[in-house]
mmCIF file with all atom_site columns, C-alpha atoms in Angstrom:
data_model
loop_
_atom_site.group_PDB
_atom_site.id
_atom_site.type_symbol
_atom_site.label_atom_id
_atom_site.label_alt_id
_atom_site.label_comp_id
_atom_site.label_asym_id
_atom_site.label_entity_id
_atom_site.label_seq_id
_atom_site.pdbx_PDB_ins_code
_atom_site.Cartn_x
_atom_site.Cartn_y
_atom_site.Cartn_z
_atom_site.occupancy
_atom_site.B_iso_or_equiv
_atom_site.pdbx_formal_charge
_atom_site.auth_seq_id
_atom_site.auth_comp_id
_atom_site.auth_asym_id
_atom_site.auth_atom_id
_atom_site.pdbx_PDB_model_num
ATOM 1   C CA . MET R 1 1   ? -16.849 -88.515  -19.334 1.00 40.00 ? 847  MET R CA 1
ATOM 2   C CA . PRO R 1 2   ? -18.088 -90.819  -22.419 1.00 48.00 ? 848  PRO R CA 1
ATOM 3   C CA . ILE R 1 3   ? -16.592 -89.187  -25.841 1.00 52.00 ? 849  ILE R CA 1
ATOM 4   C CA . LYS R 1 4   ? -19.129 -87.887  -28.261 1.00 60.00 ? 850  LYS R CA 1
ATOM 5   C CA . LYS R 1 5   ? -18.745 -89.187  -31.811 1.00 76.00 ? 851  LYS R CA 1
ATOM 6   C CA . TYR R 1 6   ? -19.255 -85.821  -33.283 1.00 81.00 ? 852  TYR R CA 1
ATOM 7   C CA . SER R 1 7   ? -17.677 -82.594  -32.723 1.00 82.00 ? 853  SER R CA 1
ATOM 8   C CA . SER R 1 8   ? -19.918 -79.584  -32.867 1.00 79.00 ? 854  SER R CA 1
ATOM 9   C CA . GLN R 1 9   ? -17.913 -78.371  -35.943 1.00 82.00 ? 855  GLN R CA 1
ATOM 10  C CA . ASP R 1 10  ? -18.730 -81.905  -37.669 1.00 84.00 ? 856  ASP R CA 1
ATOM 11  C CA . LEU R 1 11  ? -22.516 -81.514  -36.920 1.00 81.00 ? 857  LEU R CA 1
ATOM 12  C CA . GLN R 1 12  ? -22.301 -77.496  -38.096 1.00 78.00 ? 858  GLN R CA 1
ATOM 13  C CA . LYS R 1 13  ? -20.144 -78.702  -41.350 1.00 83.00 ? 859  LYS R CA 1
ATOM 14  C CA . LYS R 1 14  ? -23.132 -81.629  -41.939 1.00 83.00 ? 860  LYS R CA 1
ATOM 15  C CA . LEU R 1 15  ? -26.145 -79.529  -41.398 1.00 77.00 ? 861  LEU R CA 1
ATOM 16  C CA . HIS R 1 16  ? -24.774 -76.843  -44.213 1.00 79.00 ? 862  HIS R CA 1
ATOM 17  C CA . THR R 1 17  ? -24.589 -79.940  -46.558 1.00 84.00 ? 863  THR R CA 1
ATOM 18  C CA . LEU R 1 18  ? -28.135 -80.364  -46.364 1.00 80.00 ? 864  LEU R CA 1
ATOM 19  C CA . PRO R 1 19  ? -30.125 -78.524  -49.103 1.00 76.00 ? 865  PRO R CA 1
ATOM 20  C CA . GLU R 1 20  ? -32.782 -76.202  -47.528 1.00 76.00 ? 866  GLU R CA 1
ATOM 21  C CA . PRO R 1 21  ? -36.136 -77.979  -48.100 1.00 73.00 ? 867  PRO R CA 1
ATOM 22  C CA . LEU R 1 22  ? -34.596 -80.670  -45.090 1.00 73.00 ? 868  LEU R CA 1
ATOM 23  C CA . GLN R 1 23  ? -33.299 -78.029  -43.400 1.00 70.00 ? 869  GLN R CA 1
ATOM 24  C CA . ASP R 1 24  ? -36.724 -76.156  -42.894 1.00 70.00 ? 870  ASP R CA 1
ATOM 25  C CA . ALA R 1 25  ? -38.592 -80.321  -42.438 1.00 66.00 ? 871  ALA R CA 1
ATOM 26  C CA . ILE R 1 26  ? -36.051 -80.352  -39.528 1.00 66.00 ? 872  ILE R CA 1
ATOM 27  C CA . LEU R 1 27  ? -36.016 -77.159  -37.862 1.00 65.00 ? 873  LEU R CA 1
ATOM 28  C CA . SER R 1 28  ? -40.207 -77.039  -38.187 1.00 63.00 ? 874  SER R CA 1
ATOM 29  C CA . ILE R 1 29  ? -40.492 -80.233  -36.148 1.00 62.00 ? 875  ILE R CA 1
ATOM 30  C CA . ASN R 1 30  ? -40.477 -79.364  -32.120 1.00 73.00 ? 876  ASN R CA 1
ATOM 31  C CA . THR R 1 31  ? -37.498 -82.241  -31.511 1.00 78.00 ? 877  THR R CA 1
ATOM 32  C CA . SER R 1 32  ? -36.399 -81.161  -28.332 1.00 81.00 ? 878  SER R CA 1
ATOM 33  C CA . GLU R 1 33  ? -40.179 -81.570  -27.058 1.00 86.00 ? 879  GLU R CA 1
ATOM 34  C CA . ALA R 1 34  ? -40.707 -84.845  -28.857 1.00 89.00 ? 880  ALA R CA 1
ATOM 35  C CA . ILE R 1 35  ? -37.452 -86.459  -27.092 1.00 90.00 ? 881  ILE R CA 1
ATOM 36  C CA . LYS R 1 36  ? -38.812 -85.382  -23.763 1.00 90.00 ? 882  LYS R CA 1
ATOM 37  C CA . VAL R 1 37  ? -41.870 -86.789  -24.242 1.00 93.00 ? 883  VAL R CA 1
ATOM 38  C CA . ILE R 1 38  ? -40.543 -90.161  -25.232 1.00 95.00 ? 884  ILE R CA 1
ATOM 39  C CA . GLY R 1 39  ? -38.038 -90.074  -22.556 1.00 94.00 ? 885  GLY R CA 1
ATOM 40  C CA . GLN R 1 40  ? -41.172 -90.008  -19.859 1.00 94.00 ? 886  GLN R CA 1
ATOM 41  C CA . LYS R 1 41  ? -43.053 -92.227  -21.935 1.00 95.00 ? 887  LYS R CA 1
ATOM 42  C CA . ASN R 1 42  ? -39.901 -94.937  -21.826 1.00 95.00 ? 888  ASN R CA 1
ATOM 43  C CA . SER R 1 43  ? -39.121 -94.008  -18.375 1.00 94.00 ? 889  SER R CA 1
ATOM 44  C CA . LEU R 1 44  ? -35.556 -92.561  -19.536 1.00 95.00 ? 890  LEU R CA 1
ATOM 45  C CA . HIS R 1 45  ? -33.555 -90.799  -16.690 1.00 92.00 ? 891  HIS R CA 1
ATOM 46  C CA . ILE R 1 46  ? -32.147 -87.158  -18.037 1.00 90.00 ? 892  ILE R CA 1
ATOM 47  C CA . ASP R 1 47  ? -28.736 -88.490  -18.972 1.00 90.00 ? 893  ASP R CA 1
ATOM 48  C CA . GLN R 1 48  ? -30.317 -91.200  -21.159 1.00 93.00 ? 894  GLN R CA 1
ATOM 49  C CA . VAL R 1 49  ? -32.682 -88.660  -22.959 1.00 92.00 ? 895  VAL R CA 1
ATOM 50  C CA . GLY R 1 50  ? -29.797 -86.567  -23.834 1.00 90.00 ? 896  GLY R CA 1
ATOM 51  C CA . LYS R 1 51  ? -28.282 -89.214  -25.409 1.00 91.00 ? 897  LYS R CA 1
ATOM 52  C CA . LEU R 1 52  ? -31.630 -90.003  -27.397 1.00 93.00 ? 898  LEU R CA 1
ATOM 53  C CA . GLY R 1 53  ? -31.330 -86.754  -28.236 1.00 88.00 ? 899  GLY R CA 1
ATOM 54  C CA . GLU R 1 54  ? -28.071 -87.247  -29.990 1.00 88.00 ? 900  GLU R CA 1
ATOM 55  C CA . GLU R 1 55  ? -29.063 -90.206  -31.770 1.00 91.00 ? 901  GLU R CA 1
ATOM 56  C CA . VAL R 1 56  ? -32.186 -88.795  -33.338 1.00 88.00 ? 902  VAL R CA 1
ATOM 57  C CA . LEU R 1 57  ? -29.883 -85.829  -34.429 1.00 83.00 ? 903  LEU R CA 1
ATOM 58  C CA . TYR R 1 58  ? -26.914 -88.427  -35.989 1.00 88.00 ? 904  TYR R CA 1
ATOM 59  C CA . ALA R 1 59  ? -30.061 -90.193  -37.711 1.00 87.00 ? 905  ALA R CA 1
ATOM 60  C CA . MET R 1 60  ? -31.319 -86.720  -38.985 1.00 84.00 ? 906  MET R CA 1
ATOM 61  C CA . LEU R 1 61  ? -28.159 -85.928  -40.603 1.00 84.00 ? 907  LEU R CA 1
ATOM 62  C CA . GLY R 1 62  ? -27.651 -89.121  -41.886 1.00 85.00 ? 908  GLY R CA 1
ATOM 63  C CA . LEU R 1 63  ? -24.887 -89.970  -39.799 1.00 88.00 ? 909  LEU R CA 1
ATOM 64  C CA . THR R 1 64  ? -26.033 -93.436  -38.592 1.00 87.00 ? 910  THR R CA 1
ATOM 65  C CA . LYS R 1 65  ? -27.080 -96.090  -40.930 1.00 85.00 ? 911  LYS R CA 1
ATOM 66  C CA . PRO R 1 66  ? -30.540 -97.259  -40.706 1.00 86.00 ? 912  PRO R CA 1
ATOM 67  C CA . ALA R 1 67  ? -30.032 -100.413 -39.888 1.00 86.00 ? 913  ALA R CA 1
ATOM 68  C CA . ASN R 1 68  ? -27.728 -99.917  -37.287 1.00 90.00 ? 914  ASN R CA 1
ATOM 69  C CA . PHE R 1 69  ? -29.904 -97.401  -34.976 1.00 92.00 ? 915  PHE R CA 1
ATOM 70  C CA . ILE R 1 70  ? -31.466 -99.522  -32.905 1.00 92.00 ? 916  ILE R CA 1
ATOM 71  C CA . ASP R 1 71  ? -28.382 -101.167 -32.018 1.00 93.00 ? 917  ASP R CA 1
ATOM 72  C CA . GLU R 1 72  ? -27.029 -97.766  -30.841 1.00 94.00 ? 918  GLU R CA 1
ATOM 73  C CA . LEU R 1 73  ? -29.995 -96.593  -29.164 1.00 95.00 ? 919  LEU R CA 1
ATOM 74  C CA . GLU R 1 74  ? -29.642 -99.715  -26.943 1.00 95.00 ? 920  GLU R CA 1
ATOM 75  C CA . LYS R 1 75  ? -25.826 -99.338  -26.620 1.00 95.00 ? 921  LYS R CA 1
ATOM 76  C CA . GLU R 1 76  ? -25.530 -95.464  -25.981 1.00 95.00 ? 922  GLU R CA 1
ATOM 77  C CA . LEU R 1 77  ? -28.917 -95.252  -23.677 1.00 96.00 ? 923  LEU R CA 1
ATOM 78  C CA . GLY R 1 78  ? -28.138 -98.849  -21.757 1.00 96.00 ? 924  GLY R CA 1
ATOM 79  C CA . VAL R 1 79  ? -31.644 -100.491 -22.767 1.00 96.00 ? 925  VAL R CA 1
ATOM 80  C CA . THR R 1 80  ? -33.043 -103.805 -23.597 1.00 95.00 ? 926  THR R CA 1
ATOM 81  C CA . PRO R 1 81  ? -33.802 -104.809 -27.360 1.00 94.00 ? 927  PRO R CA 1
ATOM 82  C CA . GLU R 1 82  ? -37.188 -104.003 -26.439 1.00 94.00 ? 928  GLU R CA 1
ATOM 83  C CA . ILE R 1 83  ? -37.298 -100.644 -24.837 1.00 95.00 ? 929  ILE R CA 1
ATOM 84  C CA . ALA R 1 84  ? -34.820 -99.776  -27.977 1.00 95.00 ? 930  ALA R CA 1
ATOM 85  C CA . GLU R 1 85  ? -37.742 -101.070 -30.008 1.00 93.00 ? 931  GLU R CA 1
ATOM 86  C CA . LYS R 1 86  ? -40.551 -99.073  -28.690 1.00 94.00 ? 932  LYS R CA 1
ATOM 87  C CA . ILE R 1 87  ? -38.234 -96.015  -28.204 1.00 95.00 ? 933  ILE R CA 1
ATOM 88  C CA . THR R 1 88  ? -37.772 -96.051  -32.048 1.00 93.00 ? 934  THR R CA 1
ATOM 89  C CA . THR R 1 89  ? -41.534 -96.767  -32.667 1.00 92.00 ? 935  THR R CA 1
ATOM 90  C CA . ASP R 1 90  ? -42.384 -93.404  -31.016 1.00 94.00 ? 936  ASP R CA 1
ATOM 91  C CA . LEU R 1 91  ? -39.429 -91.551  -33.044 1.00 93.00 ? 937  LEU R CA 1
ATOM 92  C CA . ASN R 1 92  ? -40.730 -92.985  -36.343 1.00 91.00 ? 938  ASN R CA 1
ATOM 93  C CA . THR R 1 93  ? -44.176 -91.547  -35.072 1.00 91.00 ? 939  THR R CA 1
ATOM 94  C CA . LYS R 1 94  ? -43.274 -88.050  -33.678 1.00 91.00 ? 940  LYS R CA 1
ATOM 95  C CA . ILE R 1 95  ? -40.265 -86.943  -36.153 1.00 88.00 ? 941  ILE R CA 1
ATOM 96  C CA . PHE R 1 96  ? -39.052 -89.140  -38.594 1.00 86.00 ? 942  PHE R CA 1
ATOM 97  C CA . ILE R 1 97  ? -42.270 -89.451  -40.348 1.00 87.00 ? 943  ILE R CA 1
ATOM 98  C CA . PRO R 1 98  ? -43.668 -85.830  -40.035 1.00 85.00 ? 944  PRO R CA 1
ATOM 99  C CA . VAL R 1 99  ? -40.268 -84.660  -41.278 1.00 81.00 ? 945  VAL R CA 1
ATOM 100 C CA . ILE R 1 100 ? -40.327 -86.925  -44.441 1.00 81.00 ? 946  ILE R CA 1
ATOM 101 C CA . GLU R 1 101 ? -44.163 -86.030  -45.099 1.00 81.00 ? 947  GLU R CA 1
ATOM 102 C CA . SER R 1 102 ? -42.921 -82.414  -44.381 1.00 76.00 ? 948  SER R CA 1
ATOM 103 C CA . LEU R 1 103 ? -40.803 -82.917  -47.265 1.00 75.00 ? 949  LEU R CA 1
ATOM 104 C CA . LYS R 1 104 ? -43.020 -84.638  -49.723 1.00 76.00 ? 950  LYS R CA 1
ATOM 105 C CA . ASN R 1 105 ? -45.689 -82.047  -49.261 1.00 75.00 ? 951  ASN R CA 1
ATOM 106 C CA . ASN R 1 106 ? -43.141 -79.269  -50.084 1.00 67.00 ? 952  ASN R CA 1
ATOM 107 C CA . GLU R 1 107 ? -42.527 -81.764  -53.633 1.00 68.00 ? 953  GLU R CA 1
ATOM 108 C CA . TYR R 1 108 ? -39.170 -82.697  -52.239 1.00 68.00 ? 954  TYR R CA 1
ATOM 109 C CA . LYS R 1 109 ? -38.531 -86.128  -52.747 1.00 64.00 ? 955  LYS R CA 1
ATOM 110 C CA . ASP R 1 110 ? -35.557 -86.973  -51.572 1.00 67.00 ? 956  ASP R CA 1
ATOM 111 C CA . THR R 1 111 ? -35.902 -88.193  -48.460 1.00 68.00 ? 957  THR R CA 1
ATOM 112 C CA . ASP R 1 112 ? -33.918 -91.837  -49.132 1.00 72.00 ? 958  ASP R CA 1
ATOM 113 C CA . TYR R 1 113 ? -31.755 -91.820  -45.910 1.00 67.00 ? 959  TYR R CA 1
ATOM 114 C CA . LEU R 1 114 ? -35.100 -90.882  -43.526 1.00 72.00 ? 960  LEU R CA 1
ATOM 115 C CA . ASP R 1 115 ? -37.052 -93.181  -45.514 1.00 75.00 ? 961  ASP R CA 1
ATOM 116 C CA . LYS R 1 116 ? -34.792 -96.317  -44.702 1.00 74.00 ? 962  LYS R CA 1
ATOM 117 C CA . VAL R 1 117 ? -34.662 -94.917  -40.693 1.00 71.00 ? 963  VAL R CA 1
ATOM 118 C CA . VAL R 1 118 ? -37.971 -96.032  -40.944 1.00 77.00 ? 964  VAL R CA 1
ATOM 119 C CA . GLU R 1 119 ? -37.972 -98.995  -42.904 1.00 78.00 ? 965  GLU R CA 1
ATOM 120 C CA . GLU R 1 120 ? -35.156 -100.861 -41.300 1.00 70.00 ? 966  GLU R CA 1
ATOM 121 C CA . THR R 1 121 ? -37.282 -100.560 -37.734 1.00 64.00 ? 967  THR R CA 1
ATOM 122 C CA . LYS R 1 122 ? -41.286 -101.072 -39.264 1.00 63.00 ? 968  LYS R CA 1
ATOM 123 C CA . SER R 1 123 ? -40.666 -104.653 -38.802 1.00 51.00 ? 969  SER R CA 1
ATOM 124 C CA . VAL R 1 124 ? -39.265 -104.267 -35.120 1.00 48.00 ? 970  VAL R CA 1
ATOM 125 C CA . SER R 1 125 ? -41.227 -101.515 -34.717 1.00 45.00 ? 971  SER R CA 1
ATOM 126 C CA . ILE R 1 126 ? -44.776 -103.740 -35.043 1.00 43.00 ? 972  ILE R CA 1
ATOM 127 C CA . ASN R 1 127 ? -43.729 -106.346 -32.630 1.00 44.00 ? 973  ASN R CA 1
ATOM 128 C CA . SER R 1 128 ? -42.759 -103.462 -29.933 1.00 42.00 ? 974  SER R CA 1
ATOM 129 C CA . ASP R 1 129 ? -46.238 -102.272 -29.847 1.00 44.00 ? 975  ASP R CA 1
ATOM 130 C CA . GLN R 1 130 ? -47.152 -105.346 -27.687 1.00 42.00 ? 976  GLN R CA 1
ATOM 131 C CA . LYS R 1 131 ? -46.515 -104.731 -23.856 1.00 41.00 ? 977  LYS R CA 1
ATOM 132 C CA . ILE R 1 132 ? -43.728 -105.189 -22.363 1.00 38.00 ? 978  ILE R CA 1
ATOM 133 C CA . PRO R 1 133 ? -43.756 -107.042 -19.276 1.00 41.00 ? 979  PRO R CA 1
ATOM 134 C CA . PRO R 1 134 ? -42.432 -104.832 -16.510 1.00 39.00 ? 980  PRO R CA 1
ATOM 135 C CA . GLU R 1 135 ? -39.591 -107.301 -15.326 1.00 39.00 ? 981  GLU R CA 1
ATOM 136 C CA . ASP R 1 136 ? -38.748 -107.108 -19.025 1.00 41.00 ? 982  ASP R CA 1
ATOM 137 C CA . LYS R 1 137 ? -37.577 -103.239 -18.769 1.00 38.00 ? 983  LYS R CA 1
ATOM 138 C CA . ALA R 1 138 ? -34.461 -102.278 -18.571 1.00 39.00 ? 984  ALA R CA 1
ATOM 139 C CA . PRO R 1 139 ? -33.542 -100.599 -15.030 1.00 39.00 ? 985  PRO R CA 1
ATOM 140 C CA . ALA R 1 140 ? -32.393 -97.539  -14.239 1.00 36.00 ? 986  ALA R CA 1
ATOM 141 C CA . THR R 1 141 ? -29.092 -97.338  -14.054 1.00 33.00 ? 987  THR R CA 1
ATOM 142 C CA . ASN R 1 142 ? -28.869 -94.621  -11.834 1.00 35.00 ? 988  ASN R CA 1
ATOM 143 C CA . LEU R 1 143 ? -30.989 -92.652  -8.920  1.00 30.00 ? 989  LEU R CA 1
ATOM 144 C CA . ALA R 1 144 ? -31.366 -89.790  -10.974 1.00 36.00 ? 990  ALA R CA 1
ATOM 145 C CA . PRO R 1 145 ? -35.230 -88.575  -11.783 1.00 40.00 ? 991  PRO R CA 1
ATOM 146 C CA . ASN R 1 146 ? -37.054 -89.680  -14.648 1.00 43.00 ? 992  ASN R CA 1
ATOM 147 C CA . THR R 1 147 ? -38.220 -86.260  -14.918 1.00 44.00 ? 993  THR R CA 1
ATOM 148 C CA . ALA R 1 148 ? -36.711 -82.695  -14.517 1.00 44.00 ? 994  ALA R CA 1
ATOM 149 C CA . PRO R 1 149 ? -38.066 -78.921  -14.846 1.00 45.00 ? 995  PRO R CA 1
ATOM 150 C CA . PRO R 1 150 ? -38.582 -77.907  -18.122 1.00 45.00 ? 996  PRO R CA 1
ATOM 151 C CA . ASP R 1 151 ? -35.748 -74.903  -17.713 1.00 46.00 ? 997  ASP R CA 1
ATOM 152 C CA . PHE R 1 152 ? -33.294 -77.937  -16.776 1.00 44.00 ? 998  PHE R CA 1
ATOM 153 C CA . PHE R 1 153 ? -34.145 -79.982  -19.502 1.00 46.00 ? 999  PHE R CA 1
ATOM 154 C CA . GLU R 1 154 ? -33.769 -77.222  -22.237 1.00 51.00 ? 1000 GLU R CA 1
ATOM 155 C CA . LYS R 1 155 ? -30.343 -76.691  -20.861 1.00 52.00 ? 1001 LYS R CA 1
ATOM 156 C CA . LYS R 1 156 ? -29.381 -80.027  -20.980 1.00 48.00 ? 1002 LYS R CA 1
ATOM 157 C CA . MET R 1 157 ? -30.487 -80.244  -24.587 1.00 50.00 ? 1003 MET R CA 1
ATOM 158 C CA . SER R 1 158 ? -29.828 -76.995  -25.818 1.00 55.00 ? 1004 SER R CA 1
ATOM 159 C CA . HIS R 1 159 ? -26.277 -77.624  -27.341 1.00 54.00 ? 1005 HIS R CA 1
ATOM 160 C CA . LEU R 1 160 ? -27.555 -80.444  -30.063 1.00 52.00 ? 1006 LEU R CA 1
ATOM 161 C CA . PHE R 1 161 ? -29.787 -77.775  -31.411 1.00 53.00 ? 1007 PHE R CA 1
ATOM 162 C CA . THR R 1 162 ? -28.680 -74.152  -31.570 1.00 53.00 ? 1008 THR R CA 1
ATOM 163 C CA . SER R 1 163 ? -26.184 -75.453  -34.595 1.00 48.00 ? 1009 SER R CA 1
ATOM 164 C CA . THR R 1 164 ? -29.490 -75.613  -36.338 1.00 49.00 ? 1010 THR R CA 1
ATOM 165 C CA . ALA R 1 165 ? -30.956 -72.008  -35.211 1.00 54.00 ? 1011 ALA R CA 1
ATOM 166 C CA . ASP R 1 166 ? -27.196 -70.406  -36.154 1.00 54.00 ? 1012 ASP R CA 1
ATOM 167 C CA . LEU R 1 167 ? -27.681 -71.642  -40.112 1.00 51.00 ? 1013 LEU R CA 1
ATOM 168 C CA . ARG R 1 168 ? -30.935 -70.319  -40.356 1.00 55.00 ? 1014 ARG R CA 1
ATOM 169 C CA . ALA R 1 169 ? -29.818 -67.306  -39.131 1.00 55.00 ? 1015 ALA R CA 1
ATOM 170 C CA . GLY R 1 170 ? -26.786 -67.485  -40.882 1.00 51.00 ? 1016 GLY R CA 1
ATOM 171 C CA . ARG R 1 171 ? -28.650 -68.158  -43.973 1.00 54.00 ? 1017 ARG R CA 1
ATOM 172 C CA . GLU R 1 172 ? -30.848 -65.882  -43.782 1.00 56.00 ? 1018 GLU R CA 1
ATOM 173 C CA . GLU R 1 173 ? -28.708 -63.278  -43.922 1.00 53.00 ? 1019 GLU R CA 1
ATOM 174 C CA . VAL R 1 174 ? -26.730 -64.041  -46.931 1.00 48.00 ? 1020 VAL R CA 1
ATOM 175 C CA . GLU R 1 175 ? -30.030 -63.980  -48.548 1.00 53.00 ? 1021 GLU R CA 1
ATOM 176 C CA . GLU R 1 176 ? -30.859 -60.929  -47.562 1.00 54.00 ? 1022 GLU R CA 1
ATOM 177 C CA . TYR R 1 177 ? -27.910 -59.115  -47.911 1.00 49.00 ? 1023 TYR R CA 1
ATOM 178 C CA . THR R 1 178 ? -27.671 -57.088  -51.339 1.00 54.00 ? 1024 THR R CA 1
ATOM 179 C CA . PRO R 1 179 ? -24.312 -55.987  -52.697 1.00 55.00 ? 1025 PRO R CA 1
ATOM 180 C CA . PRO R 1 180 ? -23.822 -51.891  -52.995 1.00 54.00 ? 1026 PRO R CA 1
ATOM 181 C CA . PRO R 1 181 ? -24.755 -50.661  -56.613 1.00 58.00 ? 1027 PRO R CA 1
ATOM 182 C CA . SER R 1 182 ? -20.892 -49.732  -58.230 1.00 56.00 ? 1028 SER R CA 1
ATOM 183 C CA . ALA R 1 183 ? -20.731 -45.929  -58.913 1.00 54.00 ? 1029 ALA R CA 1
ATOM 184 C CA . PRO R 1 184 ? -21.581 -44.759  -62.478 1.00 56.00 ? 1030 PRO R CA 1
ATOM 185 C CA . VAL R 1 185 ? -18.784 -44.226  -65.154 1.00 53.00 ? 1031 VAL R CA 1
ATOM 186 C CA . ASP R 1 186 ? -19.141 -40.316  -66.676 1.00 54.00 ? 1032 ASP R CA 1
ATOM 187 C CA . ASP R 1 187 ? -17.622 -41.010  -70.153 1.00 54.00 ? 1033 ASP R CA 1
ATOM 188 C CA . LYS R 1 188 ? -17.567 -37.198  -70.406 1.00 58.00 ? 1034 LYS R CA 1
ATOM 189 C CA . ALA R 1 189 ? -15.023 -36.470  -67.064 1.00 52.00 ? 1035 ALA R CA 1
ATOM 190 C CA . PRO R 1 190 ? -12.098 -34.829  -68.034 1.00 55.00 ? 1036 PRO R CA 1
ATOM 191 C CA . LEU R 1 191 ? -9.186  -36.494  -67.170 1.00 49.00 ? 1037 LEU R CA 1
ATOM 192 C CA . ALA R 1 192 ? -6.595  -35.355  -64.305 1.00 50.00 ? 1038 ALA R CA 1
ATOM 193 C CA . THR R 1 193 ? -3.571  -33.711  -66.177 1.00 51.00 ? 1039 THR R CA 1
ATOM 194 C CA . ASN R 1 194 ? -2.291  -32.766  -62.446 1.00 53.00 ? 1040 ASN R CA 1
ATOM 195 C CA . LEU R 1 195 ? -0.697  -36.048  -61.705 1.00 47.00 ? 1041 LEU R CA 1
ATOM 196 C CA . PRO R 1 196 ? 2.811   -36.050  -60.087 1.00 52.00 ? 1042 PRO R CA 1
ATOM 197 C CA . LEU R 1 197 ? 5.190   -37.275  -63.440 1.00 50.00 ? 1043 LEU R CA 1
ATOM 198 C CA . ALA R 1 198 ? 8.021   -39.877  -63.076 1.00 50.00 ? 1044 ALA R CA 1
ATOM 199 C CA . LYS R 1 199 ? 11.464  -37.984  -63.215 1.00 54.00 ? 1045 LYS R CA 1
ATOM 200 C CA . LYS R 1 200 ? 13.752  -38.966  -65.961 1.00 55.00 ? 1046 LYS R CA 1
ATOM 201 C CA . ARG R 1 201 ? 16.340  -40.858  -65.690 1.00 56.00 ? 1047 ARG R CA 1
ATOM 202 C CA . PRO R 1 202 ? 19.372  -38.874  -67.646 1.00 57.00 ? 1048 PRO R CA 1
ATOM 203 C CA . GLU R 1 203 ? 20.419  -40.360  -70.938 1.00 57.00 ? 1049 GLU R CA 1
ATOM 204 C CA . GLY R 1 204 ? 23.587  -42.548  -70.856 1.00 58.00 ? 1050 GLY R CA 1
ATOM 205 C CA . LEU R 1 205 ? 23.628  -42.493  -67.042 1.00 55.00 ? 1051 LEU R CA 1
ATOM 206 C CA . ASP R 1 206 ? 25.111  -46.022  -66.155 1.00 57.00 ? 1052 ASP R CA 1
ATOM 207 C CA . PRO R 1 207 ? 23.355  -46.634  -62.372 1.00 54.00 ? 1053 PRO R CA 1
ATOM 208 C CA . TYR R 1 208 ? 25.941  -48.848  -61.390 1.00 56.00 ? 1054 TYR R CA 1
ATOM 209 C CA . ARG R 1 209 ? 28.389  -47.026  -62.687 1.00 58.00 ? 1055 ARG R CA 1
ATOM 210 C CA . GLU R 1 210 ? 30.801  -45.377  -59.443 1.00 56.00 ? 1056 GLU R CA 1
ATOM 211 C CA . MET R 1 211 ? 29.560  -41.704  -59.005 1.00 56.00 ? 1057 MET R CA 1
ATOM 212 C CA . PRO R 1 212 ? 32.733  -39.493  -59.259 1.00 56.00 ? 1058 PRO R CA 1
ATOM 213 C CA . GLN R 1 213 ? 33.711  -37.945  -55.673 1.00 56.00 ? 1059 GLN R CA 1
#
């Protein structure tokens, strides 16, 4: 079984470092459904779609350098450079650019790394709009079907995005919490006079001196 690049704990920590507008923008896009559609369009089998979801999440969290994104898709999905470029074009259209626009509509301008993902792939995206002959497409590496029932797909992809849902739930819980008011102090309240007092030590008694028998 291949080793994941990042653990769930790593992803959760990274999610917590993102500013709220970026968290909201990522959560507002139906990323899972978009990835499913892109996978079907590019004839990816189930395992490849799962890998695609991971790579998209890494890019959105800023964990993958934009210049390396297409190479990562090619390596992790096991597809040709041409197919990786076509997939990137679809990702730009359906995920990355909508997220950027959502941020800008909310007057949040710090979209540098997502902008770079789009910019770095712009030239190859234009070239990849040309139709690729069927013989140039990467063959499937196994006999798994290219499509799957929605419930199976959701189970396959759910581990990638539950952390973002948990993040939002945790943040809302913190925002809604209001500490209880402190009890008022009554300056006129009588002082307690019946508290037990410490016994006085007899004067001149040496505590280390041996007591007489």
